[in-house]
Coordinates of C-alpha atoms in Angstrom, one line a residue:
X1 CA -8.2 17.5 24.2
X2 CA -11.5 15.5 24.7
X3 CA -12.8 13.7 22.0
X4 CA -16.7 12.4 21.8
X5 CA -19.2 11.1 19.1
X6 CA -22.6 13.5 19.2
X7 CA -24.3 10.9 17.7
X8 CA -24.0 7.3 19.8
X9 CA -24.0 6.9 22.9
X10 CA -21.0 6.2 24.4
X11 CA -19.9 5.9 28.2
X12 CA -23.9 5.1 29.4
X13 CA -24.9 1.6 30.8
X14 CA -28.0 2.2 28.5
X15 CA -28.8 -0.4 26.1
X16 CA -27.0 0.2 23.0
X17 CA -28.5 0.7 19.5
X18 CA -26.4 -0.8 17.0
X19 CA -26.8 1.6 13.8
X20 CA -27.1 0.3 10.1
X21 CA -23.4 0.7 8.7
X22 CA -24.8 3.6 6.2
X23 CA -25.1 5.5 9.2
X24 CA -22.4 4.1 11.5
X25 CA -20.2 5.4 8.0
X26 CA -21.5 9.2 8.0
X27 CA -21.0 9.4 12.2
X28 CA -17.8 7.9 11.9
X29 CA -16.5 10.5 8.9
X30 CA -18.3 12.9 10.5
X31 CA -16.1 12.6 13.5
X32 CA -12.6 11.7 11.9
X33 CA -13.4 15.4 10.3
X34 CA -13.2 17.2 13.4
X35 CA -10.1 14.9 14.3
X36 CA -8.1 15.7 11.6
X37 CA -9.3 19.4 12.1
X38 CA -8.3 19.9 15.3
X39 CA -4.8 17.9 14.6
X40 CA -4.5 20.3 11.7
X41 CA -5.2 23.5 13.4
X42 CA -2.7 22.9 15.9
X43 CA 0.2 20.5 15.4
X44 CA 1.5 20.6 19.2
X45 CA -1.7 19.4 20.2
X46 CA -2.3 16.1 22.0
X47 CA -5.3 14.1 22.3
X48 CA -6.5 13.1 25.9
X49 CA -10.1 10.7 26.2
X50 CA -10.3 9.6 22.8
X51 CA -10.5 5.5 23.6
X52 CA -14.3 6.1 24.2
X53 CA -14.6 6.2 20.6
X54 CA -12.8 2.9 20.1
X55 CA -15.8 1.4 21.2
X56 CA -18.4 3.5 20.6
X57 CA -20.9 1.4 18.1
X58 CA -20.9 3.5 15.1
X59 CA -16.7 2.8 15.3
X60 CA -17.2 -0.5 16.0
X61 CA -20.2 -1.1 13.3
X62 CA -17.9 0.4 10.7
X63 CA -14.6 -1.9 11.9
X64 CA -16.9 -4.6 11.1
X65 CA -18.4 -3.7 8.1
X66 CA -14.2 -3.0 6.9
X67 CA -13.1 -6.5 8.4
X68 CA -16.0 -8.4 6.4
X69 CA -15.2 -6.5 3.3
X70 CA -11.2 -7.5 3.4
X71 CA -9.6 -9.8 1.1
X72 CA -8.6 -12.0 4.2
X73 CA -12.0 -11.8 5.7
X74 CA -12.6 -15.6 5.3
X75 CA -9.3 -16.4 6.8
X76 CA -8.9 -17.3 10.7
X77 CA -6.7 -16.6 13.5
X78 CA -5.6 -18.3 16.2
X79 CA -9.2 -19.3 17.7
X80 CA -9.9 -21.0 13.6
X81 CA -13.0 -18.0 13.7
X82 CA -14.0 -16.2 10.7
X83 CA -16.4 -13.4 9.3
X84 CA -18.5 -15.4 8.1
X85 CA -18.5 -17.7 11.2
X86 CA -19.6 -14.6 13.7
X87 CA -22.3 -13.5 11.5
X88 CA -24.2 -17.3 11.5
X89 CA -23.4 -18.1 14.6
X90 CA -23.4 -14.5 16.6
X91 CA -24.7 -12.1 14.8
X92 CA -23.0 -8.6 14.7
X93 CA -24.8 -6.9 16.9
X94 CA -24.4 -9.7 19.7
X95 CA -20.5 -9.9 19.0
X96 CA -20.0 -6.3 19.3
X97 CA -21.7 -6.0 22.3
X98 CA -18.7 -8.3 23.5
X99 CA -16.2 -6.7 22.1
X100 CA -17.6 -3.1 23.5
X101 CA -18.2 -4.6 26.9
X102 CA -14.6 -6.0 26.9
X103 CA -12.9 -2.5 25.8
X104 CA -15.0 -0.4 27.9
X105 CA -14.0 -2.4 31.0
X106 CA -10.3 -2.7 30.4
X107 CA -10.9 -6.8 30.0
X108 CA -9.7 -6.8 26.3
X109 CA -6.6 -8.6 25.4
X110 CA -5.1 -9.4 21.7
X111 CA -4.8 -12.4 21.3
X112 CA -1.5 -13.7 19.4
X113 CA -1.2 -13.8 15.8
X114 CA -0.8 -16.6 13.3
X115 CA 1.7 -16.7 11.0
X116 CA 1.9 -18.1 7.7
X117 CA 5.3 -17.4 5.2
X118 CA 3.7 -16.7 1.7
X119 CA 6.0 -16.7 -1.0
X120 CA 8.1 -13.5 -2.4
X121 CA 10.2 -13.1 -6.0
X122 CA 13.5 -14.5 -5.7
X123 CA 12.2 -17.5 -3.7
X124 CA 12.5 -15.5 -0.2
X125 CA 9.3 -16.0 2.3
X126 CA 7.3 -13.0 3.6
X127 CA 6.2 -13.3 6.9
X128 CA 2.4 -12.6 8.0
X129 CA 0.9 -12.7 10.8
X130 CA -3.2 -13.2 10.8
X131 CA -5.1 -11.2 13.9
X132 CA -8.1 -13.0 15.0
X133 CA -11.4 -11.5 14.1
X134 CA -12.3 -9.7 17.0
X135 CA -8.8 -8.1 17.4
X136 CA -9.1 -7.7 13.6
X137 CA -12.5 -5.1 14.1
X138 CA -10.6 -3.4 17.3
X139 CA -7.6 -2.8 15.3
X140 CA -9.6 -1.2 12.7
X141 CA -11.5 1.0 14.9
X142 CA -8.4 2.2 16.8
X143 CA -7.0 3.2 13.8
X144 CA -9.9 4.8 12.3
X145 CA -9.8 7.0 15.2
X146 CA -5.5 7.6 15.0
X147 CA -5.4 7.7 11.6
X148 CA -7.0 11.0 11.0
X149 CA -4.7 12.5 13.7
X150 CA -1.3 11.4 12.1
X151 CA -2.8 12.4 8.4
X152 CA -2.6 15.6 9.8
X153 CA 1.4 15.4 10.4
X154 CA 2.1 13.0 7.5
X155 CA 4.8 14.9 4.5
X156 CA 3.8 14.3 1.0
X157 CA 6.7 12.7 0.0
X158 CA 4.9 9.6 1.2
X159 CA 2.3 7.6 -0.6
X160 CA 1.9 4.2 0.7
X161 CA -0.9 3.2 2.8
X162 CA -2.7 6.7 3.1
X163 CA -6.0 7.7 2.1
X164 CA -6.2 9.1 -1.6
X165 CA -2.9 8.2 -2.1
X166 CA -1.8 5.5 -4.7
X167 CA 2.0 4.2 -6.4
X168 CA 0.7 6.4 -9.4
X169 CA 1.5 9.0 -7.3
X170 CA 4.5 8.5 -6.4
X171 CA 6.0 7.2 -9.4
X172 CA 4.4 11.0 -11.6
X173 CA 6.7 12.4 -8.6
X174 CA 9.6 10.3 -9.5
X175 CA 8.7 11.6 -12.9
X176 CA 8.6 15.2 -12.0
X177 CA 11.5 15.6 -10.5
X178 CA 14.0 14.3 -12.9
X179 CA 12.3 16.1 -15.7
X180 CA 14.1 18.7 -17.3
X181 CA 13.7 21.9 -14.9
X182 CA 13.9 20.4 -11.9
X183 CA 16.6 18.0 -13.2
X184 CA 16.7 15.6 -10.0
X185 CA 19.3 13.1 -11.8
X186 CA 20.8 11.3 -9.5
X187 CA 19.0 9.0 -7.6
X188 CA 19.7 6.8 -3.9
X189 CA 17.7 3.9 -4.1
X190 CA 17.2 2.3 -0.7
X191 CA 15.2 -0.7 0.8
X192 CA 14.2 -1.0 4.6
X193 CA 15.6 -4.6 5.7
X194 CA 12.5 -5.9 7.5
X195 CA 11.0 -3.1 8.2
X196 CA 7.9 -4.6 9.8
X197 CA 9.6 -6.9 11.9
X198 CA 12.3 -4.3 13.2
X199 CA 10.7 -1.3 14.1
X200 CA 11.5 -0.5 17.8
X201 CA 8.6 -0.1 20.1
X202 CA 10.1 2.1 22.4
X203 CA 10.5 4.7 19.6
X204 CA 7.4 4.2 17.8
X205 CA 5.5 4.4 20.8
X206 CA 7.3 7.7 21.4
X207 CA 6.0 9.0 18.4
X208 CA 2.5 8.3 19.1
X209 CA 2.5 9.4 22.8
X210 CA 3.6 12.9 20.5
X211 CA 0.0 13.4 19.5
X212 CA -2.1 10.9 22.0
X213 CA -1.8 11.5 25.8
X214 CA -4.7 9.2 26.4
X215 CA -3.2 6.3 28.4
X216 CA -5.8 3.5 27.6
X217 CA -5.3 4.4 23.9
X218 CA -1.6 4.0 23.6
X219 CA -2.3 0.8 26.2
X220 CA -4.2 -0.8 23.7
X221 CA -2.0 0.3 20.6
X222 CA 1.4 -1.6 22.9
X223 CA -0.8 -4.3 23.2
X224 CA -1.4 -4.9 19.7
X225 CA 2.5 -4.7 19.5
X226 CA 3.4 -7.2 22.2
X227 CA 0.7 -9.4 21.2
X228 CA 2.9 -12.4 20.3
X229 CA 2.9 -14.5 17.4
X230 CA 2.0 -18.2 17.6
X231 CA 4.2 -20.1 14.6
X232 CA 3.4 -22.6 12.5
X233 CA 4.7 -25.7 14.6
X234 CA 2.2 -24.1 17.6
X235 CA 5.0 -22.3 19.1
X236 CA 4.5 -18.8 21.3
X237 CA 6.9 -16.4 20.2
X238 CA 7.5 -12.8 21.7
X239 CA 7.1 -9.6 20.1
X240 CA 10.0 -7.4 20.7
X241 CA 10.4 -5.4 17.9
X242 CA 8.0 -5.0 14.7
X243 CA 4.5 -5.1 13.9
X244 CA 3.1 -7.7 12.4
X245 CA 2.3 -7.6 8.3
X246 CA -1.1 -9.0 7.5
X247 CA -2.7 -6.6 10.8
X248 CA -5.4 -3.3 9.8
X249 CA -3.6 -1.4 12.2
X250 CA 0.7 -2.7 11.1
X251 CA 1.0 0.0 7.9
X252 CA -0.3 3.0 10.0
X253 CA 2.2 2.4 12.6
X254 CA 5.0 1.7 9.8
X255 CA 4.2 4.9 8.7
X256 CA 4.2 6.8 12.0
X257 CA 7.8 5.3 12.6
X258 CA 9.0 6.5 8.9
X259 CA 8.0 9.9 9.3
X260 CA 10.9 10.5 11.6
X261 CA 13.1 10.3 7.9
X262 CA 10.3 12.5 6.0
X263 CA 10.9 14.9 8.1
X264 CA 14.8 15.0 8.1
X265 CA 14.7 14.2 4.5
X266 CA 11.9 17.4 4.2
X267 CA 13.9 19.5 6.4
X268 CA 16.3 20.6 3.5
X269 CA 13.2 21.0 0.9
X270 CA 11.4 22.9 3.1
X271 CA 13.9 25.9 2.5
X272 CA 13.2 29.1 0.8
X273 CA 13.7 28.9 -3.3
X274 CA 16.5 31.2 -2.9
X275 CA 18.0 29.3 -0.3
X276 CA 17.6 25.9 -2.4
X277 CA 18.9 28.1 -5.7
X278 CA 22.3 29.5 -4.1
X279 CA 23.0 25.8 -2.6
X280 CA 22.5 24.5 -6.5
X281 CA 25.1 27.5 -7.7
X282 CA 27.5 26.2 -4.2
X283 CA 27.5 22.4 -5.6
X284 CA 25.8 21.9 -2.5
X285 CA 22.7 20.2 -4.0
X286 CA 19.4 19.8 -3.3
X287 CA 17.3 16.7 -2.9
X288 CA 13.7 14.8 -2.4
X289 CA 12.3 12.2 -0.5
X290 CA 9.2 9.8 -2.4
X291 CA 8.2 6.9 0.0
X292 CA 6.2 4.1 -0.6
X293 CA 5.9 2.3 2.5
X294 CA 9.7 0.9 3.6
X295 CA 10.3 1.5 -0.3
X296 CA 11.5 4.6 -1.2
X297 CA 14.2 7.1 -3.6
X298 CA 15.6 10.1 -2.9
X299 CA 16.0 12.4 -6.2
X300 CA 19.4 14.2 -5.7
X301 CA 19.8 17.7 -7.7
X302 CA 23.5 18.1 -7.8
X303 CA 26.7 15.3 -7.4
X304 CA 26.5 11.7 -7.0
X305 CA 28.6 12.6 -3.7
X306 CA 26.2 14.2 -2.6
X307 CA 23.8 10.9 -2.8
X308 CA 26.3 8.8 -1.0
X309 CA 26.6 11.4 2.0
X310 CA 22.5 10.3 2.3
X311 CA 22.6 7.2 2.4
X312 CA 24.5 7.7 5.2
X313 CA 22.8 9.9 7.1
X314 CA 19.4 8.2 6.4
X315 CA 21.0 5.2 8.3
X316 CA 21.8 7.3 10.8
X317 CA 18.5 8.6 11.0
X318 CA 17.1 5.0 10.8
X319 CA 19.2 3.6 13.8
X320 CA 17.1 5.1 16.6
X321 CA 14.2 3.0 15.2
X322 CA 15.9 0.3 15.2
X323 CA 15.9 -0.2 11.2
X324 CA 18.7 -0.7 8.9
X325 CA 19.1 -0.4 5.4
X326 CA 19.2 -3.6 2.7
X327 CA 22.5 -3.4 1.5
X328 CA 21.8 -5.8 -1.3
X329 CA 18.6 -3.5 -2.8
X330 CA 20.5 0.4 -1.7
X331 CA 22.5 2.3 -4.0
X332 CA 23.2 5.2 -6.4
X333 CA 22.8 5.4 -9.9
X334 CA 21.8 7.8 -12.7
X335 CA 18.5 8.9 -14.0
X336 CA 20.5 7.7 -17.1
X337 CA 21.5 4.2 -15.9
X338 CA 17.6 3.6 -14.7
X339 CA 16.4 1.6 -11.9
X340 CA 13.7 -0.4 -10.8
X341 CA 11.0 1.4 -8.3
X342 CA 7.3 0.4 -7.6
X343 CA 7.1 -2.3 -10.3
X344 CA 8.3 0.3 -13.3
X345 CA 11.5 0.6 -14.7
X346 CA 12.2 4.7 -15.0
X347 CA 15.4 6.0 -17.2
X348 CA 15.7 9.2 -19.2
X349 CA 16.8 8.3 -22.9
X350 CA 16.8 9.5 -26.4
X351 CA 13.5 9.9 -27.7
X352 CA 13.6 7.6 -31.5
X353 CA 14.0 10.5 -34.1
X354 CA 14.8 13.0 -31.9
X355 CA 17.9 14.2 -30.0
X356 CA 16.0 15.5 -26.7
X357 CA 16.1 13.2 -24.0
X358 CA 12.9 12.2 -21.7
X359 CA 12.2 10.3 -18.6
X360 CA 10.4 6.9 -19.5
X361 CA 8.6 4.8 -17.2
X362 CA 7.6 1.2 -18.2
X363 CA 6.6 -2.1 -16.7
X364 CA 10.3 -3.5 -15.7
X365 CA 11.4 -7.0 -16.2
X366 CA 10.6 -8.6 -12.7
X367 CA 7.1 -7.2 -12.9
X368 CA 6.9 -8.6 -16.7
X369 CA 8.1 -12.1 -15.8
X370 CA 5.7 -12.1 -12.3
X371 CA 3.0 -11.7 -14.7
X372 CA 4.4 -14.8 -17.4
X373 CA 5.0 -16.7 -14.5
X374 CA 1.1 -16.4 -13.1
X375 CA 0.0 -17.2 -16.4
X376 CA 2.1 -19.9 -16.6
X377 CA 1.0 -21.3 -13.2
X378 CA -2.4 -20.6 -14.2
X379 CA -2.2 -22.8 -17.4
X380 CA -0.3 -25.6 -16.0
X381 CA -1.2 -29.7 -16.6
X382 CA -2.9 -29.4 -13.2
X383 CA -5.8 -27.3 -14.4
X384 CA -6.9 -28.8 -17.3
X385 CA -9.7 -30.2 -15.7
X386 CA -11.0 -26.3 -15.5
X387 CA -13.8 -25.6 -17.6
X388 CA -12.4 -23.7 -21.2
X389 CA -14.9 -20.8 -20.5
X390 CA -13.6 -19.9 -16.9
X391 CA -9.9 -20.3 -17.8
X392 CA -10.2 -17.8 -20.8
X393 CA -12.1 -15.7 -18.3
X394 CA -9.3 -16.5 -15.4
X395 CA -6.5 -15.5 -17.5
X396 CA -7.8 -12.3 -19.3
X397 CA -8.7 -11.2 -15.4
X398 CA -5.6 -11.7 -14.3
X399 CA -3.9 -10.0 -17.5
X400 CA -6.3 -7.1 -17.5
X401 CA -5.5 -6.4 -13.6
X402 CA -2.0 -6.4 -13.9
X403 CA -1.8 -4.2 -17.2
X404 CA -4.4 -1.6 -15.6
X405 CA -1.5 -1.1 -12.5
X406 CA 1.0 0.0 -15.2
X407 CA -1.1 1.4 -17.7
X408 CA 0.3 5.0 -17.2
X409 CA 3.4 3.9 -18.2
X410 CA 5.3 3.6 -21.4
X411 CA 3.5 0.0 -21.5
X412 CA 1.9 -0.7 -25.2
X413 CA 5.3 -2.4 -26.1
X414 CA 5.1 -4.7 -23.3
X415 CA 1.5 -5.3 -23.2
X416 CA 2.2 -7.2 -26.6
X417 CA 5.0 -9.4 -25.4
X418 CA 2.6 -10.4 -22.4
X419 CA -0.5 -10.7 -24.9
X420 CA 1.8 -12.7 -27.3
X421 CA 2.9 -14.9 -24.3
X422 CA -0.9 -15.2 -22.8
X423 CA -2.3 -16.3 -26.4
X424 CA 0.0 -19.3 -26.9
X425 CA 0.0 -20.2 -23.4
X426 CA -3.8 -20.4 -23.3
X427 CA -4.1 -22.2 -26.9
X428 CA -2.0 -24.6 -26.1
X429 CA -4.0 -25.3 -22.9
X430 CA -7.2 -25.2 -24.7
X431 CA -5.4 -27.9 -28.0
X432 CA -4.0 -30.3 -24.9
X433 CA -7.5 -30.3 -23.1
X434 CA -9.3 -30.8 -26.1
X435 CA -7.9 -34.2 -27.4
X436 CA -4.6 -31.9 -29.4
X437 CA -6.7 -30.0 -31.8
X438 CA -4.8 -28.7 -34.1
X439 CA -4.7 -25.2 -35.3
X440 CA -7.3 -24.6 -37.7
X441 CA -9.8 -26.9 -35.2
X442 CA -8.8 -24.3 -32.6
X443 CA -9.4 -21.1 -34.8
X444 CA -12.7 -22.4 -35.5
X445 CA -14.2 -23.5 -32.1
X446 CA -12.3 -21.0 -29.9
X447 CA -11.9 -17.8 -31.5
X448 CA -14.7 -15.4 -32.5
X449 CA -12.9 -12.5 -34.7
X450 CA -9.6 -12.8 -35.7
X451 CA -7.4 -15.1 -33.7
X452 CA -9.0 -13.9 -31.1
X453 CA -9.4 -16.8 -28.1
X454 CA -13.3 -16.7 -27.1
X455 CA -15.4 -19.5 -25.8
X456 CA -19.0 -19.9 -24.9
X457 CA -19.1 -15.3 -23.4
X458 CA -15.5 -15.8 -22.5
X459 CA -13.3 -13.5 -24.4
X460 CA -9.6 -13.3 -24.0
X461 CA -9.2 -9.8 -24.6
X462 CA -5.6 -9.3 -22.5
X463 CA -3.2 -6.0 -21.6
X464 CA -3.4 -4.0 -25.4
X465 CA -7.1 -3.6 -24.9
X466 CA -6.6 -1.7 -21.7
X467 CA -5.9 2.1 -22.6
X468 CA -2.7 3.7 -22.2
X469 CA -2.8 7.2 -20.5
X470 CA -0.7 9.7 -19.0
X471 CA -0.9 9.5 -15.4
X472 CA -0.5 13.5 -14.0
X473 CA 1.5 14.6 -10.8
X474 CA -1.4 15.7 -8.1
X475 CA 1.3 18.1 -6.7
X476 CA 1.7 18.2 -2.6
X477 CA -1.3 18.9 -1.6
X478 CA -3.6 16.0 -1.8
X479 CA -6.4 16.2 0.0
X480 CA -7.5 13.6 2.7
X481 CA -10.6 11.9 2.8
X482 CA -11.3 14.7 5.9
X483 CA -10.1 17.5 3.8
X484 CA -13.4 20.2 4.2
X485 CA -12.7 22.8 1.2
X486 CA -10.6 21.8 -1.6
X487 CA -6.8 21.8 -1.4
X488 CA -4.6 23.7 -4.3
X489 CA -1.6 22.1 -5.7

């Protein structure tokens, strides 16, 4: 299976033309269509010559144009270069010239990556490790180019890190399933124990040899993973196992390892109705997969035996990958007893009033106390010398953000007890910095309606002022970005 962009030149000596990134977009989508098309069309197909549109410039342009738009985009590597640094000093069009000339001549080689430890609840360090910027835009190409071929293959049970796909989505599955009908009530909760660092290369790179037969591709995607990591001390380390967190091309990977469990988990789903009705009337039980990432439940219709038989098969199933599960976050519990997924606390209870019972979901209390503690960090002696107007603004931001993640929940409650919390923290900041006004002095320089904190077009406005909605399951048929008529759930 050859693979070409009609509209850049690719394997000529010609000088190149380096398209605006409007257009390097609408050749790049153009062609990820036809990808996931022909990996759609035909799912034992394997993809041979498709590492000439790593580098071919509309990729490359649109790599770039990702990279600079990242969150980490002013953060270095190894070589102490970032985005901004290329563009002053280079120029885009210069840099990818180098980084074309390099992949088209085999001469490319990842460089390691940096790690830094950021911290995790509970006091526990993640791990990240920061590509340089040029292996940054490769890694974003490459997977511009895979990532339309495994979307093809990917289940719906999973949600994180894919196109179109959000924790909304998964949790309005969650939902779903242990709704009355379906009745999913017992539930395996399981956590991957350092999933990123783990994952065995020899299996993932199985996986992807599955659908890409082209050697310099799955040369450069082992390069990637036996880049190296350079510590904090200056240290070389080996890469053995894992892919680094913090890398564009890490979650895609991550997710063509977990597939292998989508798949056994789907396996049983994937029966006929009948089939899945007479195992319900056998006791035998049926039973769903929702993955976000190396998080993920499995809904169990039938006996909380059955639920403990799965969690261990799944580690069966994760052993070949070289994964295990965390002990300390796996277990099985009851729709009734609730647990923690996601952020959101979901249990079925008694509706006030009533005697029928319904599934709630609601912030839960780690993700209420993440958000106390930010404010708390945020209002701290240290920042007093932080003008009034941008702290109000700071904290309403960073209230506002988190209440709009969990604002299809059964939130209103709790958007009060963080408001509540917010207001004092803030007015108390705003009395210490001001000499220790007292209250009325407050009410009258620093609210505008109400008790409502407001200073010089800075308006505290917090959570309750974000509407509350029901968030509704898509079904399993989302469409991709590449998706060319509309798909029916």
């Amino acid at each position: 299976m050859n693979a070409r962009s009609e509209d850049a030149p690719v394997n000529t000596g010609a000088s190149i033309v380096w398209p605006d990134s409007d257009t390097a977009y609408f050749r790049v989508r153009k062609m990820q269509t036809k990808l996931h098309q022909w990996a759609k069309e035909d799912s034992s197909r394997r993809f041979d010559d498709v590492f000439n549109l790593v580098y071919d410039p509309a990729f490359l342009v649109d790599a770039f144009e990702r990279t600079a738009r990242n969150k980490g985009a002013r953060t270095a590597g190894v070589d102490g270069v970032t985005v901004h640094m290329v563009r002053s000093r280079i120029g885009r069009d210069a840099f990818l010239q180098q980084v074309r000339d390099l992949l088209k001549s085999g001469e490319f080689r990842p460089s390691e990556v940096r790690r830094v430890a950021i911290p995790k609840a509970g006091g526990k360090l993640r791990k990240l490790g920061i590509p340089t910027v040029i292996d940054r835009v490769v890694q974003a190409s490459l997977k511009a180019v895979l990532e339309p071929v495994f979307e093809a293959d990917f289940l719906p049970c999973s949600y994180g890190f894919r196109p179109n796909r959000r924790a909304q989505d998964a949790i309005a599955e969650i939902h779903s399933l242990a709704s009355p009908v379906k009745n999913h009530h017992w539930v395996l909760e399981a956590d991957i124990k350092a999933c990123f660092d783990e994952i065995d290369h020899t299996s993932l790179m199985d996986r992807v040899r599955g659908r890409v037969k082209d050697k310099r591709t799955n040369a450069l995607v082992k390069s990637f993973l036996k880049s190296g990591v350079m510590t904090q001390s200056g240290n070389r380390e080996e890469t053995i196992t894992g892919t680094p967190q913090g890398g564009i091309l890490s979650p895609l990977l991550a997710n063509i390892a977990l597939s292998a469990l989508d798949e056994y988990i789907a396996a049983q789903w994937e029966t006929s109705a009948y089939r899945r009705r007479v195992r319900r009337q056998k006791g035998i039980g049926n039973w769903k997969l929702v993955r976000y990432a190396d998080d993920f439940v499995i809904m169990v219709q039938g006996s909380r035996d059955r639920a403990e038989v799965l969690k261990e098969e799944v580690s069966q199933v994760l052993t070949p990958l070289g994964l295990r599960l965390a002990e300390e976050k796996t277990g099985v519990v009851h729709i009734d007893q609730g647990f923690d997924f996601l952020g959101f606390h979901i249990r079925r209870r008694v509706k006030r009033g009533t005697r029928r019972r319904y599934v709630y979901t609601i912030p839960s209390k780690k993700s209420v106390q993440a958000i106390k503690d930010g404010v708390r960090r945020a209002t701290n002696r240290p920042t007093r010398n932080t003008a009034t107007e941008r702290k109000i603004a700071e904290v309403d931001t960073m209230v506002r953000g988190w209440a709009n993640y969990f604002r299809h929940g059964v939130s209103k409650k709790m958007f009060s007890t963080v408001d509540s919390f917010s207001w004092w923290r803030l007015s108390s900041w705003i009395r210490r910095k001001h000499s220790n006004i007292g209250l009325r002095e407050l009410r009258r320089r620093f609210t505008d309606r109400g008790w409502r904190l407001a200073y010089q077009g800075s308006v505290f406005r917090g959570a309750s002022n974000v509407t509350v909605s029901r968030y509704r399951f898509r079904g399993y048929s989302i469409p991709t970005p590449w998706t060319t008529r509309p798909a029916t759930c």
